[in-house]
């Protein structure tokens, strides 16, 4: 609702989706979007990490505990993002082991932009492939008593509090989540901001423009 009403997103919502439904939806999106489009993918659900493989997985509704063939290898998610033509892609993942999609970490200095800032045009022209995750290679907490995880609650609040006409970068979204989750979650959970490596990132950013009221 916030993405649609406050930011003008077109949304596709999948509840308790199967492996095929998730992959089909991603393939449809990455195929139909063009070079001037933005794509935000939000996954909230279960995750698994196989230490011996150093690979993370999403566990859809039809996942089988004994059969990894029913899981979604996060490398396949990265491959879809690499294939996509959309200029800016932001992947937000709220699950256990959610930081395993990429091993690369990069500092981001695109902070505190005001509408009309010349940096905005530069960030919009360059491709972006960014991950915000609720943790790294650890189990994360999935509830804070409000019906949301600590991660999701702060994400929602941050998007809500953005003033009309104000611009938020992906790092403006990430920083309050990092502070809130790391200070309040009962588990040792550290959200992460990362570039999704080998997918075409070119120092752009995913920008959120709150609609004028």
mmCIF file with all atom_site columns, N, CA and C in Angstrom, residues 165-213:
data_model
loop_
_atom_site.group_PDB
_atom_site.id
_atom_site.type_symbol
_atom_site.label_atom_id
_atom_site.label_alt_id
_atom_site.label_comp_id
_atom_site.label_asym_id
_atom_site.label_entity_id
_atom_site.label_seq_id
_atom_site.pdbx_PDB_ins_code
_atom_site.Cartn_x
_atom_site.Cartn_y
_atom_site.Cartn_z
_atom_site.occupancy
_atom_site.B_iso_or_equiv
_atom_site.pdbx_formal_charge
_atom_site.auth_seq_id
_atom_site.auth_comp_id
_atom_site.auth_asym_id
_atom_site.auth_atom_id
_atom_site.pdbx_PDB_model_num
ATOM 1   N N  . UNK A 1 165 ? 7.811  14.974  -1.809  1.00 0.00 ? 165 UNK A N  1
ATOM 2   C CA . UNK A 1 165 ? 8.821  15.657  -2.583  1.00 0.00 ? 165 UNK A CA 1
ATOM 3   C C  . UNK A 1 165 ? 10.249 15.351  -2.174  1.00 0.00 ? 165 UNK A C  1
ATOM 4   N N  . UNK A 1 166 ? 10.415 14.652  -1.054  1.00 0.00 ? 166 UNK A N  1
ATOM 5   C CA . UNK A 1 166 ? 11.751 14.320  -0.580  1.00 0.00 ? 166 UNK A CA 1
ATOM 6   C C  . UNK A 1 166 ? 12.259 13.053  -1.271  1.00 0.00 ? 166 UNK A C  1
ATOM 7   N N  . UNK A 1 167 ? 13.584 12.946  -1.398  1.00 0.00 ? 167 UNK A N  1
ATOM 8   C CA . UNK A 1 167 ? 14.211 11.817  -2.067  1.00 0.00 ? 167 UNK A CA 1
ATOM 9   C C  . UNK A 1 167 ? 14.927 10.946  -1.043  1.00 0.00 ? 167 UNK A C  1
ATOM 10  N N  . UNK A 1 168 ? 14.709 9.642   -1.124  1.00 0.00 ? 168 UNK A N  1
ATOM 11  C CA . UNK A 1 168 ? 15.439 8.686   -0.299  1.00 0.00 ? 168 UNK A CA 1
ATOM 12  C C  . UNK A 1 168 ? 16.299 7.807   -1.204  1.00 0.00 ? 168 UNK A C  1
ATOM 13  N N  . UNK A 1 169 ? 17.583 7.667   -0.878  1.00 0.00 ? 169 UNK A N  1
ATOM 14  C CA . UNK A 1 169 ? 18.422 6.692   -1.560  1.00 0.00 ? 169 UNK A CA 1
ATOM 15  C C  . UNK A 1 169 ? 18.260 5.339   -0.874  1.00 0.00 ? 169 UNK A C  1
ATOM 16  N N  . UNK A 1 170 ? 18.820 4.300   -1.487  1.00 0.00 ? 170 UNK A N  1
ATOM 17  C CA . UNK A 1 170 ? 18.758 2.986   -0.852  1.00 0.00 ? 170 UNK A CA 1
ATOM 18  C C  . UNK A 1 170 ? 19.463 3.003   0.494   1.00 0.00 ? 170 UNK A C  1
ATOM 19  N N  . UNK A 1 171 ? 20.506 3.802   0.617   1.00 0.00 ? 171 UNK A N  1
ATOM 20  C CA . UNK A 1 171 ? 21.231 3.851   1.888   1.00 0.00 ? 171 UNK A CA 1
ATOM 21  C C  . UNK A 1 171 ? 20.454 4.637   2.935   1.00 0.00 ? 171 UNK A C  1
ATOM 22  N N  . UNK A 1 172 ? 19.657 5.626   2.496   1.00 0.00 ? 172 UNK A N  1
ATOM 23  C CA . UNK A 1 172 ? 18.770 6.314   3.436   1.00 0.00 ? 172 UNK A CA 1
ATOM 24  C C  . UNK A 1 172 ? 17.739 5.341   4.017   1.00 0.00 ? 172 UNK A C  1
ATOM 25  N N  . UNK A 1 173 ? 17.366 4.352   3.236   1.00 0.00 ? 173 UNK A N  1
ATOM 26  C CA . UNK A 1 173 ? 16.447 3.308   3.715   1.00 0.00 ? 173 UNK A CA 1
ATOM 27  C C  . UNK A 1 173 ? 17.173 2.373   4.680   1.00 0.00 ? 173 UNK A C  1
ATOM 28  N N  . UNK A 1 174 ? 18.408 2.036   4.312   1.00 0.00 ? 174 UNK A N  1
ATOM 29  C CA . UNK A 1 174 ? 19.166 1.023   5.054   1.00 0.00 ? 174 UNK A CA 1
ATOM 30  C C  . UNK A 1 174 ? 19.618 1.492   6.437   1.00 0.00 ? 174 UNK A C  1
ATOM 31  N N  . UNK A 1 175 ? 20.117 2.710   6.547   1.00 0.00 ? 175 UNK A N  1
ATOM 32  C CA . UNK A 1 175 ? 20.727 3.142   7.801   1.00 0.00 ? 175 UNK A CA 1
ATOM 33  C C  . UNK A 1 175 ? 19.795 3.062   9.012   1.00 0.00 ? 175 UNK A C  1
ATOM 34  N N  . UNK A 1 176 ? 18.567 3.582   8.950   1.00 0.00 ? 176 UNK A N  1
ATOM 35  C CA . UNK A 1 176 ? 17.686 3.452   10.115  1.00 0.00 ? 176 UNK A CA 1
ATOM 36  C C  . UNK A 1 176 ? 17.314 2.007   10.416  1.00 0.00 ? 176 UNK A C  1
ATOM 37  N N  . UNK A 1 177 ? 17.216 1.163   9.369   1.00 0.00 ? 177 UNK A N  1
ATOM 38  C CA . UNK A 1 177 ? 16.949 -0.258  9.595   1.00 0.00 ? 177 UNK A CA 1
ATOM 39  C C  . UNK A 1 177 ? 18.106 -0.891  10.353  1.00 0.00 ? 177 UNK A C  1
ATOM 40  N N  . UNK A 1 178 ? 19.335 -0.600  9.910   1.00 0.00 ? 178 UNK A N  1
ATOM 41  C CA . UNK A 1 178 ? 20.525 -1.131  10.579  1.00 0.00 ? 178 UNK A CA 1
ATOM 42  C C  . UNK A 1 178 ? 20.537 -0.755  12.053  1.00 0.00 ? 178 UNK A C  1
ATOM 43  N N  . UNK A 1 179 ? 20.317 0.517   12.343  1.00 0.00 ? 179 UNK A N  1
ATOM 44  C CA . UNK A 1 179 ? 20.371 0.981   13.732  1.00 0.00 ? 179 UNK A CA 1
ATOM 45  C C  . UNK A 1 179 ? 19.266 0.355   14.573  1.00 0.00 ? 179 UNK A C  1
ATOM 46  N N  . UNK A 1 180 ? 18.061 0.315   14.031  1.00 0.00 ? 180 UNK A N  1
ATOM 47  C CA . UNK A 1 180 ? 16.924 -0.196  14.809  1.00 0.00 ? 180 UNK A CA 1
ATOM 48  C C  . UNK A 1 180 ? 17.042 -1.698  15.060  1.00 0.00 ? 180 UNK A C  1
ATOM 49  N N  . UNK A 1 181 ? 17.317 -2.450  14.006  1.00 0.00 ? 181 UNK A N  1
ATOM 50  C CA . UNK A 1 181 ? 17.367 -3.913  14.136  1.00 0.00 ? 181 UNK A CA 1
ATOM 51  C C  . UNK A 1 181 ? 18.525 -4.351  15.015  1.00 0.00 ? 181 UNK A C  1
ATOM 52  N N  . UNK A 1 182 ? 19.707 -3.796  14.790  1.00 0.00 ? 182 UNK A N  1
ATOM 53  C CA . UNK A 1 182 ? 20.872 -4.213  15.566  1.00 0.00 ? 182 UNK A CA 1
ATOM 54  C C  . UNK A 1 182 ? 20.724 -3.856  17.042  1.00 0.00 ? 182 UNK A C  1
ATOM 55  N N  . UNK A 1 183 ? 19.941 -2.818  17.350  1.00 0.00 ? 183 UNK A N  1
ATOM 56  C CA . UNK A 1 183 ? 19.757 -2.406  18.745  1.00 0.00 ? 183 UNK A CA 1
ATOM 57  C C  . UNK A 1 183 ? 18.579 -3.071  19.439  1.00 0.00 ? 183 UNK A C  1
ATOM 58  N N  . UNK A 1 184 ? 17.651 -3.652  18.667  1.00 0.00 ? 184 UNK A N  1
ATOM 59  C CA . UNK A 1 184 ? 16.429 -4.168  19.276  1.00 0.00 ? 184 UNK A CA 1
ATOM 60  C C  . UNK A 1 184 ? 16.171 -5.659  19.082  1.00 0.00 ? 184 UNK A C  1
ATOM 61  N N  . UNK A 1 185 ? 16.675 -6.243  18.020  1.00 0.00 ? 185 UNK A N  1
ATOM 62  C CA . UNK A 1 185 ? 16.418 -7.660  17.784  1.00 0.00 ? 185 UNK A CA 1
ATOM 63  C C  . UNK A 1 185 ? 17.085 -8.510  18.863  1.00 0.00 ? 185 UNK A C  1
ATOM 64  N N  . UNK A 1 186 ? 16.376 -9.514  19.389  1.00 0.00 ? 186 UNK A N  1
ATOM 65  C CA . UNK A 1 186 ? 16.956 -10.365 20.441  1.00 0.00 ? 186 UNK A CA 1
ATOM 66  C C  . UNK A 1 186 ? 18.021 -11.321 19.932  1.00 0.00 ? 186 UNK A C  1
ATOM 67  N N  . UNK A 1 187 ? 18.156 -11.469 18.628  1.00 0.00 ? 187 UNK A N  1
ATOM 68  C CA . UNK A 1 187 ? 19.211 -12.315 18.071  1.00 0.00 ? 187 UNK A CA 1
ATOM 69  C C  . UNK A 1 187 ? 20.314 -11.417 17.521  1.00 0.00 ? 187 UNK A C  1
ATOM 70  N N  . UNK A 1 188 ? 21.487 -11.996 17.304  1.00 0.00 ? 188 UNK A N  1
ATOM 71  C CA . UNK A 1 188 ? 22.623 -11.217 16.785  1.00 0.00 ? 188 UNK A CA 1
ATOM 72  C C  . UNK A 1 188 ? 22.428 -11.024 15.283  1.00 0.00 ? 188 UNK A C  1
ATOM 73  N N  . UNK A 1 189 ? 21.669 -10.011 14.952  1.00 0.00 ? 189 UNK A N  1
ATOM 74  C CA . UNK A 1 189 ? 21.212 -9.797  13.577  1.00 0.00 ? 189 UNK A CA 1
ATOM 75  C C  . UNK A 1 189 ? 21.686 -8.440  13.082  1.00 0.00 ? 189 UNK A C  1
ATOM 76  N N  . UNK A 1 190 ? 22.478 -8.426  12.017  1.00 0.00 ? 190 UNK A N  1
ATOM 77  C CA . UNK A 1 190 ? 23.021 -7.180  11.469  1.00 0.00 ? 190 UNK A CA 1
ATOM 78  C C  . UNK A 1 190 ? 22.581 -7.042  10.008  1.00 0.00 ? 190 UNK A C  1
ATOM 79  N N  . UNK A 1 191 ? 21.607 -6.187  9.708   1.00 0.00 ? 191 UNK A N  1
ATOM 80  C CA . UNK A 1 191 ? 21.205 -5.947  8.311   1.00 0.00 ? 191 UNK A CA 1
ATOM 81  C C  . UNK A 1 191 ? 22.393 -5.484  7.470   1.00 0.00 ? 191 UNK A C  1
ATOM 82  N N  . UNK A 1 192 ? 22.314 -5.722  6.171   1.00 0.00 ? 192 UNK A N  1
ATOM 83  C CA . UNK A 1 192 ? 23.419 -5.406  5.284   1.00 0.00 ? 192 UNK A CA 1
ATOM 84  C C  . UNK A 1 192 ? 22.943 -4.653  4.041   1.00 0.00 ? 192 UNK A C  1
ATOM 85  N N  . UNK A 1 193 ? 23.812 -3.798  3.544   1.00 0.00 ? 193 UNK A N  1
ATOM 86  C CA . UNK A 1 193 ? 23.643 -3.124  2.249   1.00 0.00 ? 193 UNK A CA 1
ATOM 87  C C  . UNK A 1 193 ? 24.782 -3.590  1.367   1.00 0.00 ? 193 UNK A C  1
ATOM 88  N N  . UNK A 1 194 ? 24.469 -4.121  0.184   1.00 0.00 ? 194 UNK A N  1
ATOM 89  C CA . UNK A 1 194 ? 25.512 -4.645  -0.690  1.00 0.00 ? 194 UNK A CA 1
ATOM 90  C C  . UNK A 1 194 ? 25.200 -4.365  -2.150  1.00 0.00 ? 194 UNK A C  1
ATOM 91  N N  . UNK A 1 195 ? 26.244 -4.295  -2.939  1.00 0.00 ? 195 UNK A N  1
ATOM 92  C CA . UNK A 1 195 ? 26.105 -4.335  -4.388  1.00 0.00 ? 195 UNK A CA 1
ATOM 93  C C  . UNK A 1 195 ? 26.001 -5.800  -4.795  1.00 0.00 ? 195 UNK A C  1
ATOM 94  N N  . UNK A 1 196 ? 25.091 -6.112  -5.699  1.00 0.00 ? 196 UNK A N  1
ATOM 95  C CA . UNK A 1 196 ? 24.973 -7.484  -6.207  1.00 0.00 ? 196 UNK A CA 1
ATOM 96  C C  . UNK A 1 196 ? 26.013 -7.626  -7.313  1.00 0.00 ? 196 UNK A C  1
ATOM 97  N N  . UNK A 1 197 ? 27.093 -8.307  -7.002  1.00 0.00 ? 197 UNK A N  1
ATOM 98  C CA . UNK A 1 197 ? 28.248 -8.327  -7.897  1.00 0.00 ? 197 UNK A CA 1
ATOM 99  C C  . UNK A 1 197 ? 27.952 -9.085  -9.186  1.00 0.00 ? 197 UNK A C  1
ATOM 100 N N  . UNK A 1 198 ? 28.663 -8.708  -10.235 1.00 0.00 ? 198 UNK A N  1
ATOM 101 C CA . UNK A 1 198 ? 28.594 -9.364  -11.542 1.00 0.00 ? 198 UNK A CA 1
ATOM 102 C C  . UNK A 1 198 ? 27.193 -9.322  -12.140 1.00 0.00 ? 198 UNK A C  1
ATOM 103 N N  . UNK A 1 199 ? 26.478 -8.208  -11.912 1.00 0.00 ? 199 UNK A N  1
ATOM 104 C CA . UNK A 1 199 ? 25.142 -8.053  -12.489 1.00 0.00 ? 199 UNK A CA 1
ATOM 105 C C  . UNK A 1 199 ? 24.998 -6.731  -13.252 1.00 0.00 ? 199 UNK A C  1
ATOM 106 N N  . UNK A 1 200 ? 26.088 -5.978  -13.397 1.00 0.00 ? 200 UNK A N  1
ATOM 107 C CA . UNK A 1 200 ? 26.036 -4.750  -14.178 1.00 0.00 ? 200 UNK A CA 1
ATOM 108 C C  . UNK A 1 200 ? 25.922 -3.471  -13.381 1.00 0.00 ? 200 UNK A C  1
ATOM 109 N N  . UNK A 1 201 ? 26.126 -3.520  -12.068 1.00 0.00 ? 201 UNK A N  1
ATOM 110 C CA . UNK A 1 201 ? 26.046 -2.295  -11.267 1.00 0.00 ? 201 UNK A CA 1
ATOM 111 C C  . UNK A 1 201 ? 27.070 -1.276  -11.753 1.00 0.00 ? 201 UNK A C  1
ATOM 112 N N  . UNK A 1 202 ? 26.628 0.007   -11.839 1.00 0.00 ? 202 UNK A N  1
ATOM 113 C CA . UNK A 1 202 ? 27.516 1.044   -12.377 1.00 0.00 ? 202 UNK A CA 1
ATOM 114 C C  . UNK A 1 202 ? 27.422 2.325   -11.540 1.00 0.00 ? 202 UNK A C  1
ATOM 115 N N  . UNK A 1 203 ? 27.377 2.160   -10.198 1.00 0.00 ? 203 UNK A N  1
ATOM 116 C CA . UNK A 1 203 ? 27.393 3.290   -9.255  1.00 0.00 ? 203 UNK A CA 1
ATOM 117 C C  . UNK A 1 203 ? 26.139 4.154   -9.296  1.00 0.00 ? 203 UNK A C  1
ATOM 118 N N  . UNK A 1 204 ? 25.043 3.636   -9.839  1.00 0.00 ? 204 UNK A N  1
ATOM 119 C CA . UNK A 1 204 ? 23.765 4.320   -9.710  1.00 0.00 ? 204 UNK A CA 1
ATOM 120 C C  . UNK A 1 204 ? 23.129 3.979   -8.377  1.00 0.00 ? 204 UNK A C  1
ATOM 121 N N  . UNK A 1 205 ? 21.898 4.400   -8.184  1.00 0.00 ? 205 UNK A N  1
ATOM 122 C CA . UNK A 1 205 ? 21.189 4.070   -6.943  1.00 0.00 ? 205 UNK A CA 1
ATOM 123 C C  . UNK A 1 205 ? 19.698 3.979   -7.230  1.00 0.00 ? 205 UNK A C  1
ATOM 124 N N  . UNK A 1 206 ? 19.007 3.289   -6.343  1.00 0.00 ? 206 UNK A N  1
ATOM 125 C CA . UNK A 1 206 ? 17.553 3.186   -6.425  1.00 0.00 ? 206 UNK A CA 1
ATOM 126 C C  . UNK A 1 206 ? 16.977 4.285   -5.546  1.00 0.00 ? 206 UNK A C  1
ATOM 127 N N  . UNK A 1 207 ? 16.263 5.229   -6.154  1.00 0.00 ? 207 UNK A N  1
ATOM 128 C CA . UNK A 1 207 ? 15.768 6.405   -5.445  1.00 0.00 ? 207 UNK A CA 1
ATOM 129 C C  . UNK A 1 207 ? 14.265 6.322   -5.223  1.00 0.00 ? 207 UNK A C  1
ATOM 130 N N  . UNK A 1 208 ? 13.846 6.726   -4.037  1.00 0.00 ? 208 UNK A N  1
ATOM 131 C CA . UNK A 1 208 ? 12.425 6.765   -3.694  1.00 0.00 ? 208 UNK A CA 1
ATOM 132 C C  . UNK A 1 208 ? 11.975 8.225   -3.639  1.00 0.00 ? 208 UNK A C  1
ATOM 133 N N  . UNK A 1 209 ? 11.018 8.580   -4.514  1.00 0.00 ? 209 UNK A N  1
ATOM 134 C CA . UNK A 1 209 ? 10.470 9.935   -4.553  1.00 0.00 ? 209 UNK A CA 1
ATOM 135 C C  . UNK A 1 209 ? 9.044  9.892   -3.988  1.00 0.00 ? 209 UNK A C  1
ATOM 136 N N  . UNK A 1 210 ? 8.854  10.464  -2.815  1.00 0.00 ? 210 UNK A N  1
ATOM 137 C CA . UNK A 1 210 ? 7.513  10.529  -2.242  1.00 0.00 ? 210 UNK A CA 1
ATOM 138 C C  . UNK A 1 210 ? 6.658  11.491  -3.060  1.00 0.00 ? 210 UNK A C  1
ATOM 139 N N  . UNK A 1 211 ? 5.455  11.049  -3.415  1.00 0.00 ? 211 UNK A N  1
ATOM 140 C CA . UNK A 1 211 ? 4.574  11.873  -4.250  1.00 0.00 ? 211 UNK A CA 1
ATOM 141 C C  . UNK A 1 211 ? 4.140  13.138  -3.504  1.00 0.00 ? 211 UNK A C  1
ATOM 142 N N  . UNK A 1 212 ? 3.978  14.229  -4.231  1.00 0.00 ? 212 UNK A N  1
ATOM 143 C CA . UNK A 1 212 ? 3.464  15.452  -3.653  1.00 0.00 ? 212 UNK A CA 1
ATOM 144 C C  . UNK A 1 212 ? 2.004  15.276  -3.306  1.00 0.00 ? 212 UNK A C  1
ATOM 145 N N  . UNK A 1 213 ? 1.587  15.755  -2.169  1.00 0.00 ? 213 UNK A N  1
ATOM 146 C CA . UNK A 1 213 ? 0.193  15.609  -1.730  1.00 0.00 ? 213 UNK A CA 1
ATOM 147 C C  . UNK A 1 213 ? -0.643 16.782  -2.200  1.00 0.00 ? 213 UNK A C  1
#
